[in-house]
Structures are given as C-alpha cells and as structure tokens.
C-alpha cells in the first residue's frame, strides 16, 4: 500500500538532497551535504553489518559537522565556502600536521569530499553497467581510482574485503527502491551530474585555498 511504500527508503530521495546543496550563487549548503551523507549511510547499513566499519567513520564525521552547524558559531558553517573562510581567518585549521585543531570542519569535510568522488565514479559505473556487471568490481574500480589513494594499506585491505561481499546488481537495484533497471538508470543520469557539480565546486574551493592535503 501507499503507506508502506512511503516508509521504504528510496535512493532517489537521498540523491535529491544533493540537489539542494547548491545555492543560486554556487555555494554548497553544509546542512544538505550532511543530510545527503546521512541518507547514504542509511542505505549502506541496509546492505549488512560488514559495512558498519565504513559507515561508523562517516557517521562520526557527519556528527562533527552537525555540531559545528548547531554550535555558537553555526552561522559561519552554513556553506562550505563560509566555513572554510571562517576557519582559515581564525586559524582554526591544522594546515601541515595535526595539532590543536585535529577535527576542524574543513579537514572533516575533506574526508567526505574525497568519498563523494568515489560515489560519483561508482554511480556512473552502475549507470552504464549491464546485467552481468559485478557491483564488487565496479565498487573496487571506483575506489582504486579515488579514495584509496588517501587510505593506508590496512584500510585498503579492509575495504577490499567489504567490496567482495557486496550484494549483486539485482539486489542493489532492489534496495535502492527506485523501480526497474530503466528507472534506476534514468535516476542516476539525473543524480550523477548533480553530484559531480557539488564535487567540482568543493574541489575548486579547496584547491584555491591549498587545502587538498589537510592532515
Ligand atoms: C556500498 C559500499 C560502500 C563502500 C564505501 C567505499 C569506501 C570504503 C573505505 C572506507 C574506509 C572507512 C574507514 C575509515 C577511514 C578513515 O581513516 C578515513 C580518513 O579519515 P581520518 O579521520 O582517519 O583522516 N575516512 C574516510 O576516508 C571517509 C570515508 C567515508 C566513507 C563513507 C562511505 C559511505 C558511503 C556510502 C555510500 C553507500 C553506497 C551508495 C551506493 C548507492 C548506489 C546504489
């Protein structure tokens, strides 16, 4: 019934949150960015317990950002642009090595930002995949091309093991709860460019401020 369907989780809604991230003048709202990640985590948890070591880290990073957003300086954390400016202007970022600000908003968001690139690559592979494509391979390829470069050996190994137990493409599509394969492809065709845009704007901001290697 309609009631049951409403309670079911749909990846469409999650990816739509990333659309809300962009303001008219291309600023990125932290609130929606974080909400997008929350939804992704929920999705990942529905795939099984193996993935909780991954989602735990994402959850703690989401929490750090939410705390800033709800804190006394929250007005500076409304967009990624204002956050970076505020933290840099007030020396609230550890730039070279971890020191007195190990959990700045800027370095925390950078971790999620790198993971967003993985998501973009993975979803694009999923979009163009065929029935016999393996999600584990798509996931690993996307990871090796992006996020893995920022991870030490042990995490890369653990991630590789998690990919191996990913459910197959049919289950994946089902859990996404978007509809048949055609609808999934359409939805991803919509969502991926949006995610790319948010990624690129953030990437440019961090590059301009020399923040891409924050410890
Ligand atoms: C679906 C399978 C998910 C695969 C996710 C790929 C990422 C794997 C690597 C995760 C390792 C996480 C362990 C902790 C790492 C931290 O050391 C690292 C750096 O932080 P720090 O503070 O130590 O400097 N943290 C990170 O790199 C952040 C990683 C966040 C990963 C968040 C992944 C959550 C993603 C969920 C997406 C769900 C799948 C969506 C698929 C939708 C399409 C059907």
PDB file of C-alpha atoms and ligand atoms in Angstrom:
ATOM      1  CA  UNK A   1       0.000   0.000   0.000  1.00  0.00           C
ATOM      2  CA  UNK A   2       0.976   3.651  -0.299  1.00  0.00           C
ATOM      3  CA  UNK A   3       1.682   3.896   3.405  1.00  0.00           C
ATOM      4  CA  UNK A   4       4.200   1.093   3.363  1.00  0.00           C
ATOM      5  CA  UNK A   5       5.860   2.452   0.269  1.00  0.00           C
ATOM      6  CA  UNK A   6       6.287   5.844   1.867  1.00  0.00           C
ATOM      7  CA  UNK A   7       8.204   4.332   4.744  1.00  0.00           C
ATOM      8  CA  UNK A   8      10.505   2.456   2.436  1.00  0.00           C
ATOM      9  CA  UNK A   9      13.785   4.094   1.793  1.00  0.00           C
ATOM     10  CA  UNK A  10      14.498   5.299  -1.706  1.00  0.00           C
ATOM     11  CA  UNK A  11      17.912   6.246  -3.006  1.00  0.00           C
ATOM     12  CA  UNK A  12      16.216   8.820  -5.193  1.00  0.00           C
ATOM     13  CA  UNK A  13      15.350  10.901  -2.144  1.00  0.00           C
ATOM     14  CA  UNK A  14      18.917  10.680  -0.917  1.00  0.00           C
ATOM     15  CA  UNK A  15      20.391  11.796  -4.174  1.00  0.00           C
ATOM     16  CA  UNK A  16      17.820  14.580  -4.405  1.00  0.00           C
ATOM     17  CA  UNK A  17      19.272  16.009  -1.196  1.00  0.00           C
ATOM     18  CA  UNK A  18      22.477  16.664  -3.088  1.00  0.00           C
ATOM     19  CA  UNK A  19      20.473  18.838  -5.483  1.00  0.00           C
ATOM     20  CA  UNK A  20      19.511  21.030  -2.553  1.00  0.00           C
ATOM     21  CA  UNK A  21      23.186  21.553  -1.728  1.00  0.00           C
ATOM     22  CA  UNK A  22      23.758  24.222  -4.329  1.00  0.00           C
ATOM     23  CA  UNK A  23      22.669  27.779  -3.679  1.00  0.00           C
ATOM     24  CA  UNK A  24      21.931  30.220  -6.502  1.00  0.00           C
ATOM     25  CA  UNK A  25      25.473  31.544  -6.421  1.00  0.00           C
ATOM     26  CA  UNK A  26      27.002  28.073  -6.322  1.00  0.00           C
ATOM     27  CA  UNK A  27      27.672  27.926  -2.618  1.00  0.00           C
ATOM     28  CA  UNK A  28      27.313  24.491  -1.029  1.00  0.00           C
ATOM     29  CA  UNK A  29      24.997  24.189   1.965  1.00  0.00           C
ATOM     30  CA  UNK A  30      26.552  22.103   4.740  1.00  0.00           C
ATOM     31  CA  UNK A  31      23.111  21.144   6.067  1.00  0.00           C
ATOM     32  CA  UNK A  32      22.065  19.388   2.863  1.00  0.00           C
ATOM     33  CA  UNK A  33      25.521  17.965   2.206  1.00  0.00           C
ATOM     34  CA  UNK A  34      25.391  16.309   5.591  1.00  0.00           C
ATOM     35  CA  UNK A  35      21.794  15.165   5.059  1.00  0.00           C
ATOM     36  CA  UNK A  36      22.860  13.518   1.798  1.00  0.00           C
ATOM     37  CA  UNK A  37      25.552  11.592   3.606  1.00  0.00           C
ATOM     38  CA  UNK A  38      23.132  10.580   6.335  1.00  0.00           C
ATOM     39  CA  UNK A  39      20.889   9.011   3.733  1.00  0.00           C
ATOM     40  CA  UNK A  40      23.807   7.221   2.095  1.00  0.00           C
ATOM     41  CA  UNK A  41      24.833   5.795   5.433  1.00  0.00           C
ATOM     42  CA  UNK A  42      21.317   4.557   5.998  1.00  0.00           C
ATOM     43  CA  UNK A  43      21.420   2.922   2.617  1.00  0.00           C
ATOM     44  CA  UNK A  44      24.775   1.337   3.345  1.00  0.00           C
ATOM     45  CA  UNK A  45      23.637  -0.024   6.687  1.00  0.00           C
ATOM     46  CA  UNK A  46      20.746  -1.728   4.949  1.00  0.00           C
ATOM     47  CA  UNK A  47      23.324  -3.705   2.945  1.00  0.00           C
ATOM     48  CA  UNK A  48      24.580  -5.533   6.030  1.00  0.00           C
ATOM     49  CA  UNK A  49      26.794  -5.454   9.099  1.00  0.00           C
ATOM     50  CA  UNK A  50      30.070  -5.740   7.218  1.00  0.00           C
ATOM     51  CA  UNK A  51      29.650  -2.159   6.161  1.00  0.00           C
ATOM     52  CA  UNK A  52      29.279  -0.658   9.578  1.00  0.00           C
ATOM     53  CA  UNK A  53      33.031  -0.110   9.985  1.00  0.00           C
ATOM     54  CA  UNK A  54      32.774   2.131   6.948  1.00  0.00           C
ATOM     55  CA  UNK A  55      29.601   3.897   7.986  1.00  0.00           C
ATOM     56  CA  UNK A  56      30.847   4.455  11.548  1.00  0.00           C
ATOM     57  CA  UNK A  57      33.564   6.753  10.305  1.00  0.00           C
ATOM     58  CA  UNK A  58      31.147   8.591   8.046  1.00  0.00           C
ATOM     59  CA  UNK A  59      28.690   8.962  10.941  1.00  0.00           C
ATOM     60  CA  UNK A  60      31.318  10.458  13.234  1.00  0.00           C
ATOM     61  CA  UNK A  61      32.341  12.936  10.549  1.00  0.00           C
ATOM     62  CA  UNK A  62      28.732  13.883   9.910  1.00  0.00           C
ATOM     63  CA  UNK A  63      28.346  14.446  13.655  1.00  0.00           C
ATOM     64  CA  UNK A  64      31.371  16.733  13.827  1.00  0.00           C
ATOM     65  CA  UNK A  65      29.891  18.935  11.105  1.00  0.00           C
ATOM     66  CA  UNK A  66      26.410  18.925  12.660  1.00  0.00           C
ATOM     67  CA  UNK A  67      27.929  20.011  15.961  1.00  0.00           C
ATOM     68  CA  UNK A  68      29.591  22.984  14.284  1.00  0.00           C
ATOM     69  CA  UNK A  69      26.381  23.818  12.475  1.00  0.00           C
ATOM     70  CA  UNK A  70      24.393  23.772  15.723  1.00  0.00           C
ATOM     71  CA  UNK A  71      27.136  25.397  17.777  1.00  0.00           C
ATOM     72  CA  UNK A  72      27.568  29.021  18.775  1.00  0.00           C
ATOM     73  CA  UNK A  73      29.460  29.796  15.561  1.00  0.00           C
ATOM     74  CA  UNK A  74      26.930  27.932  13.464  1.00  0.00           C
ATOM     75  CA  UNK A  75      26.193  30.909  11.242  1.00  0.00           C
ATOM     76  CA  UNK A  76      29.709  30.576   9.795  1.00  0.00           C
ATOM     77  CA  UNK A  77      29.047  26.947   8.939  1.00  0.00           C
ATOM     78  CA  UNK A  78      26.031  27.443   6.707  1.00  0.00           C
ATOM     79  CA  UNK A  79      28.001  26.904   3.499  1.00  0.00           C
ATOM     80  CA  UNK A  80      31.280  25.159   2.797  1.00  0.00           C
ATOM     81  CA  UNK A  81      32.585  28.462   1.453  1.00  0.00           C
ATOM     82  CA  UNK A  82      31.807  30.383   4.635  1.00  0.00           C
ATOM     83  CA  UNK A  83      33.104  27.543   6.800  1.00  0.00           C
ATOM     84  CA  UNK A  84      36.479  27.450   5.056  1.00  0.00           C
ATOM     85  CA  UNK A  85      36.826  31.223   5.154  1.00  0.00           C
ATOM     86  CA  UNK A  86      35.868  31.442   8.819  1.00  0.00           C
ATOM     87  CA  UNK A  87      38.164  28.634   9.923  1.00  0.00           C
ATOM     88  CA  UNK A  88      41.118  29.963   7.906  1.00  0.00           C
ATOM     89  CA  UNK A  89      40.625  33.573   9.012  1.00  0.00           C
ATOM     90  CA  UNK A  90      40.565  32.451  12.638  1.00  0.00           C
ATOM     91  CA  UNK A  91      43.404  29.913  12.487  1.00  0.00           C
ATOM     92  CA  UNK A  92      41.069  27.045  13.290  1.00  0.00           C
ATOM     93  CA  UNK A  93      42.640  24.592  10.831  1.00  0.00           C
ATOM     94  CA  UNK A  94      45.735  22.425  11.275  1.00  0.00           C
ATOM     95  CA  UNK A  95      47.418  23.039   7.926  1.00  0.00           C
ATOM     96  CA  UNK A  96      50.582  20.895   7.940  1.00  0.00           C
ATOM     97  CA  UNK A  97      50.306  18.439  10.763  1.00  0.00           C
ATOM     98  CA  UNK A  98      47.720  17.597  13.319  1.00  0.00           C
ATOM     99  CA  UNK A  99      47.892  19.971  16.260  1.00  0.00           C
ATOM    100  CA  UNK A 100      45.399  21.925  18.275  1.00  0.00           C
ATOM    101  CA  UNK A 101      42.577  21.640  15.692  1.00  0.00           C
ATOM    102  CA  UNK A 102      42.542  17.978  14.683  1.00  0.00           C
ATOM    103  CA  UNK A 103      38.821  17.997  13.939  1.00  0.00           C
ATOM    104  CA  UNK A 104      38.266  21.215  12.029  1.00  0.00           C
ATOM    105  CA  UNK A 105      35.216  21.423   9.815  1.00  0.00           C
ATOM    106  CA  UNK A 106      37.476  21.894   6.805  1.00  0.00           C
ATOM    107  CA  UNK A 107      39.510  18.715   7.290  1.00  0.00           C
ATOM    108  CA  UNK A 108      36.449  16.724   8.276  1.00  0.00           C
ATOM    109  CA  UNK A 109      34.512  17.755   5.204  1.00  0.00           C
ATOM    110  CA  UNK A 110      37.550  16.998   3.032  1.00  0.00           C
ATOM    111  CA  UNK A 111      37.254  13.315   4.052  1.00  0.00           C
ATOM    112  CA  UNK A 112      33.632  13.194   2.945  1.00  0.00           C
ATOM    113  CA  UNK A 113      34.509  15.154  -0.166  1.00  0.00           C
ATOM    114  CA  UNK A 114      37.054  12.508  -1.192  1.00  0.00           C
ATOM    115  CA  UNK A 115      34.441   9.832  -0.590  1.00  0.00           C
ATOM    116  CA  UNK A 116      31.991  11.769  -2.754  1.00  0.00           C
ATOM    117  CA  UNK A 117      34.354  11.299  -5.689  1.00  0.00           C
ATOM    118  CA  UNK A 118      34.225   7.559  -5.083  1.00  0.00           C
ATOM    119  CA  UNK A 119      30.430   7.750  -5.050  1.00  0.00           C
ATOM    120  CA  UNK A 120      30.364   9.714  -8.294  1.00  0.00           C
ATOM    121  CA  UNK A 121      32.584   7.164 -10.041  1.00  0.00           C
ATOM    122  CA  UNK A 122      30.701   4.215  -8.621  1.00  0.00           C
ATOM    123  CA  UNK A 123      27.270   5.537  -9.567  1.00  0.00           C
ATOM    124  CA  UNK A 124      28.463   6.355 -13.063  1.00  0.00           C
ATOM    125  CA  UNK A 125      29.698   2.774 -13.450  1.00  0.00           C
ATOM    126  CA  UNK A 126      26.438   1.475 -12.084  1.00  0.00           C
ATOM    127  CA  UNK A 127      24.526   3.647 -14.524  1.00  0.00           C
ATOM    128  CA  UNK A 128      26.366   2.284 -17.542  1.00  0.00           C
ATOM    129  CA  UNK A 129      26.565  -1.290 -16.275  1.00  0.00           C
ATOM    130  CA  UNK A 130      24.907  -4.307 -17.820  1.00  0.00           C
ATOM    131  CA  UNK A 131      23.024  -7.153 -16.198  1.00  0.00           C
ATOM    132  CA  UNK A 132      26.120  -9.286 -15.738  1.00  0.00           C
ATOM    133  CA  UNK A 133      28.300  -6.484 -14.325  1.00  0.00           C
ATOM    134  CA  UNK A 134      29.635  -7.107 -10.840  1.00  0.00           C
ATOM    135  CA  UNK A 135      28.981  -4.470  -8.190  1.00  0.00           C
ATOM    136  CA  UNK A 136      32.105  -5.576  -6.306  1.00  0.00           C
ATOM    137  CA  UNK A 137      34.270  -4.843  -9.352  1.00  0.00           C
ATOM    138  CA  UNK A 138      32.590  -1.502 -10.067  1.00  0.00           C
ATOM    139  CA  UNK A 139      32.953  -0.519  -6.455  1.00  0.00           C
ATOM    140  CA  UNK A 140      36.606  -1.570  -6.246  1.00  0.00           C
ATOM    141  CA  UNK A 141      37.496   0.162  -9.526  1.00  0.00           C
ATOM    142  CA  UNK A 142      35.863   3.385  -8.373  1.00  0.00           C
ATOM    143  CA  UNK A 143      37.651   3.119  -5.029  1.00  0.00           C
ATOM    144  CA  UNK A 144      41.063   2.415  -6.538  1.00  0.00           C
ATOM    145  CA  UNK A 145      40.674   5.392  -8.811  1.00  0.00           C
ATOM    146  CA  UNK A 146      39.845   7.783  -5.990  1.00  0.00           C
ATOM    147  CA  UNK A 147      39.558   7.321  -2.248  1.00  0.00           C
ATOM    148  CA  UNK A 148      42.127   4.533  -1.929  1.00  0.00           C
ATOM    149  CA  UNK A 149      44.917   6.994  -2.681  1.00  0.00           C
ATOM    150  CA  UNK A 150      44.191   8.629   0.659  1.00  0.00           C
ATOM    151  CA  UNK A 151      43.994   5.411   2.670  1.00  0.00           C
ATOM    152  CA  UNK A 152      46.770   3.382   4.303  1.00  0.00           C
ATOM    153  CA  UNK A 153      47.293  -0.263   3.383  1.00  0.00           C
ATOM    154  CA  UNK A 154      45.202  -1.714   6.200  1.00  0.00           C
ATOM    155  CA  UNK A 155      42.106   0.280   5.336  1.00  0.00           C
ATOM    156  CA  UNK A 156      42.527  -0.534   1.657  1.00  0.00           C
ATOM    157  CA  UNK A 157      42.597  -4.223   2.551  1.00  0.00           C
ATOM    158  CA  UNK A 158      39.532  -3.963   4.750  1.00  0.00           C
ATOM    159  CA  UNK A 159      37.673  -2.002   2.085  1.00  0.00           C
ATOM    160  CA  UNK A 160      38.605  -4.634  -0.498  1.00  0.00           C
ATOM    161  CA  UNK A 161      37.140  -7.324   1.725  1.00  0.00           C
ATOM    162  CA  UNK A 162      33.942  -5.371   2.195  1.00  0.00           C
ATOM    163  CA  UNK A 163      33.552  -4.957  -1.575  1.00  0.00           C
ATOM    164  CA  UNK A 164      33.756  -8.721  -2.041  1.00  0.00           C
ATOM    165  CA  UNK A 165      30.609  -9.275  -0.024  1.00  0.00           C
ATOM    166  CA  UNK A 166      28.597  -6.550  -1.705  1.00  0.00           C
ATOM    167  CA  UNK A 167      25.283  -7.860  -2.946  1.00  0.00           C
ATOM    168  CA  UNK A 168      24.881  -8.306  -6.681  1.00  0.00           C
ATOM    169  CA  UNK A 169      23.441  -5.764  -9.054  1.00  0.00           C
ATOM    170  CA  UNK A 170      19.829  -7.043  -8.859  1.00  0.00           C
ATOM    171  CA  UNK A 171      19.759  -6.814  -5.055  1.00  0.00           C
ATOM    172  CA  UNK A 172      21.412  -3.430  -5.207  1.00  0.00           C
ATOM    173  CA  UNK A 173      18.788  -2.097  -7.558  1.00  0.00           C
ATOM    174  CA  UNK A 174      16.073  -3.543  -5.376  1.00  0.00           C
ATOM    175  CA  UNK A 175      17.409  -1.975  -2.191  1.00  0.00           C
ATOM    176  CA  UNK A 176      17.669   1.347  -3.991  1.00  0.00           C
ATOM    177  CA  UNK A 177      13.899   1.122  -4.299  1.00  0.00           C
ATOM    178  CA  UNK A 178      13.689   3.336  -7.343  1.00  0.00           C
ATOM    179  CA  UNK A 179      11.908   0.941  -9.681  1.00  0.00           C
ATOM    180  CA  UNK A 180      13.063  -1.232 -12.559  1.00  0.00           C
ATOM    181  CA  UNK A 181      16.535  -1.074 -14.061  1.00  0.00           C
ATOM    182  CA  UNK A 182      15.457   1.530 -16.613  1.00  0.00           C
ATOM    183  CA  UNK A 183      14.200   3.871 -13.934  1.00  0.00           C
ATOM    184  CA  UNK A 184      17.393   3.386 -11.959  1.00  0.00           C
ATOM    185  CA  UNK A 185      19.437   4.339 -14.993  1.00  0.00           C
ATOM    186  CA  UNK A 186      17.291   7.451 -15.543  1.00  0.00           C
ATOM    187  CA  UNK A 187      17.553   8.439 -11.924  1.00  0.00           C
ATOM    188  CA  UNK A 188      21.326   8.016 -11.955  1.00  0.00           C
ATOM    189  CA  UNK A 189      21.545  10.003 -15.176  1.00  0.00           C
ATOM    190  CA  UNK A 190      19.964  12.821 -13.214  1.00  0.00           C
ATOM    191  CA  UNK A 191      21.865  12.390  -9.988  1.00  0.00           C
ATOM    192  CA  UNK A 192      25.422  11.835 -11.151  1.00  0.00           C
ATOM    193  CA  UNK A 193      25.883  15.241 -12.866  1.00  0.00           C
ATOM    194  CA  UNK A 194      24.493  16.885  -9.726  1.00  0.00           C
ATOM    195  CA  UNK A 195      26.961  15.083  -7.506  1.00  0.00           C
ATOM    196  CA  UNK A 196      29.775  15.901  -9.948  1.00  0.00           C
ATOM    197  CA  UNK A 197      28.897  19.562  -9.739  1.00  0.00           C
ATOM    198  CA  UNK A 198      28.918  19.642  -5.947  1.00  0.00           C
ATOM    199  CA  UNK A 199      32.186  17.712  -6.010  1.00  0.00           C
ATOM    200  CA  UNK A 200      33.809  20.074  -8.519  1.00  0.00           C
ATOM    201  CA  UNK A 201      32.810  23.244  -6.707  1.00  0.00           C
ATOM    202  CA  UNK A 202      34.186  21.884  -3.443  1.00  0.00           C
ATOM    203  CA  UNK A 203      37.345  20.637  -5.158  1.00  0.00           C
ATOM    204  CA  UNK A 204      37.991  24.077  -6.701  1.00  0.00           C
ATOM    205  CA  UNK A 205      37.430  25.815  -3.375  1.00  0.00           C
ATOM    206  CA  UNK A 206      39.868  23.523  -1.585  1.00  0.00           C
ATOM    207  CA  UNK A 207      42.411  23.791  -4.410  1.00  0.00           C
ATOM    208  CA  UNK A 208      42.249  27.595  -4.439  1.00  0.00           C
ATOM    209  CA  UNK A 209      42.913  27.647  -0.723  1.00  0.00           C
ATOM    210  CA  UNK A 210      45.579  24.966  -0.855  1.00  0.00           C
ATOM    211  CA  UNK A 211      43.613  22.674   1.429  1.00  0.00           C
ATOM    212  CA  UNK A 212      43.545  19.428  -0.540  1.00  0.00           C
ATOM    213  CA  UNK A 213      46.133  17.735   1.675  1.00  0.00           C
ATOM    214  CA  UNK A 214      44.835  18.798   5.090  1.00  0.00           C
ATOM    215  CA  UNK A 215      46.101  16.350   7.747  1.00  0.00           C
TER     216      UNK A 215
HETATM  217  C1  LIG B   1      28.422   0.262  -0.778  1.00  0.00           C
HETATM  218  C2  LIG B   1      29.801   0.019  -0.384  1.00  0.00           C
HETATM  219  C3  LIG B   1      30.408   1.145   0.280  1.00  0.00           C
HETATM  220  C4  LIG B   1      31.832   1.265   0.001  1.00  0.00           C
HETATM  221  C5  LIG B   1      32.386   2.539   0.509  1.00  0.00           C
HETATM  222  C6  LIG B   1      33.737   2.822  -0.029  1.00  0.00           C
HETATM  223  C7  LIG B   1      34.630   3.398   0.973  1.00  0.00           C
HETATM  224  C8  LIG B   1      35.456   2.352   1.603  1.00  0.00           C
HETATM  225  C9  LIG B   1      36.500   2.838   2.529  1.00  0.00           C
HETATM  226  C10 LIG B   1      36.026   3.117   3.878  1.00  0.00           C
HETATM  227  C11 LIG B   1      37.001   3.051   4.954  1.00  0.00           C
HETATM  228  C12 LIG B   1      36.463   3.759   6.158  1.00  0.00           C
HETATM  229  C13 LIG B   1      37.300   3.558   7.365  1.00  0.00           C
HETATM  230  C14 LIG B   1      37.836   4.821   7.913  1.00  0.00           C
HETATM  231  C15 LIG B   1      38.606   5.619   7.157  1.00  0.00           C
HETATM  232  C16 LIG B   1      39.219   6.871   7.682  1.00  0.00           C
HETATM  233  O1  LIG B   1      40.515   6.607   8.117  1.00  0.00           O
HETATM  234  C17 LIG B   1      39.223   7.896   6.584  1.00  0.00           C
HETATM  235  C18 LIG B   1      40.073   9.093   6.886  1.00  0.00           C
HETATM  236  O2  LIG B   1      39.586   9.763   7.986  1.00  0.00           O
HETATM  237  P1  LIG B   1      40.613  10.238   9.098  1.00  0.00           P
HETATM  238  O3  LIG B   1      39.799  10.965  10.128  1.00  0.00           O
HETATM  239  O4  LIG B   1      41.260   8.982   9.654  1.00  0.00           O
HETATM  240  O5  LIG B   1      41.621  11.116   8.407  1.00  0.00           O
HETATM  241  N1  LIG B   1      37.881   8.268   6.353  1.00  0.00           N
HETATM  242  C19 LIG B   1      37.384   8.405   5.126  1.00  0.00           C
HETATM  243  O6  LIG B   1      38.054   8.279   4.121  1.00  0.00           O
HETATM  244  C20 LIG B   1      35.922   8.743   4.999  1.00  0.00           C
HETATM  245  C21 LIG B   1      35.285   7.563   4.395  1.00  0.00           C
HETATM  246  C22 LIG B   1      33.836   7.744   4.357  1.00  0.00           C
HETATM  247  C23 LIG B   1      33.251   6.622   3.604  1.00  0.00           C
HETATM  248  C24 LIG B   1      31.803   6.810   3.578  1.00  0.00           C
HETATM  249  C25 LIG B   1      31.177   5.821   2.762  1.00  0.00           C
HETATM  250  C26 LIG B   1      29.746   5.889   2.969  1.00  0.00           C
HETATM  251  C27 LIG B   1      29.166   5.667   1.721  1.00  0.00           C
HETATM  252  C28 LIG B   1      28.057   5.255   1.492  1.00  0.00           C
HETATM  253  C29 LIG B   1      27.553   5.084   0.190  1.00  0.00           C
HETATM  254  C30 LIG B   1      26.643   3.967   0.192  1.00  0.00           C
HETATM  255  C31 LIG B   1      26.527   3.345  -1.098  1.00  0.00           C
HETATM  256  C32 LIG B   1      25.787   4.152  -2.029  1.00  0.00           C
HETATM  257  C33 LIG B   1      25.571   3.416  -3.220  1.00  0.00           C
HETATM  258  C34 LIG B   1      24.414   3.898  -3.844  1.00  0.00           C
HETATM  259  C35 LIG B   1      24.214   3.291  -5.142  1.00  0.00           C
HETATM  260  C36 LIG B   1      23.342   2.169  -5.102  1.00  0.00           C
END
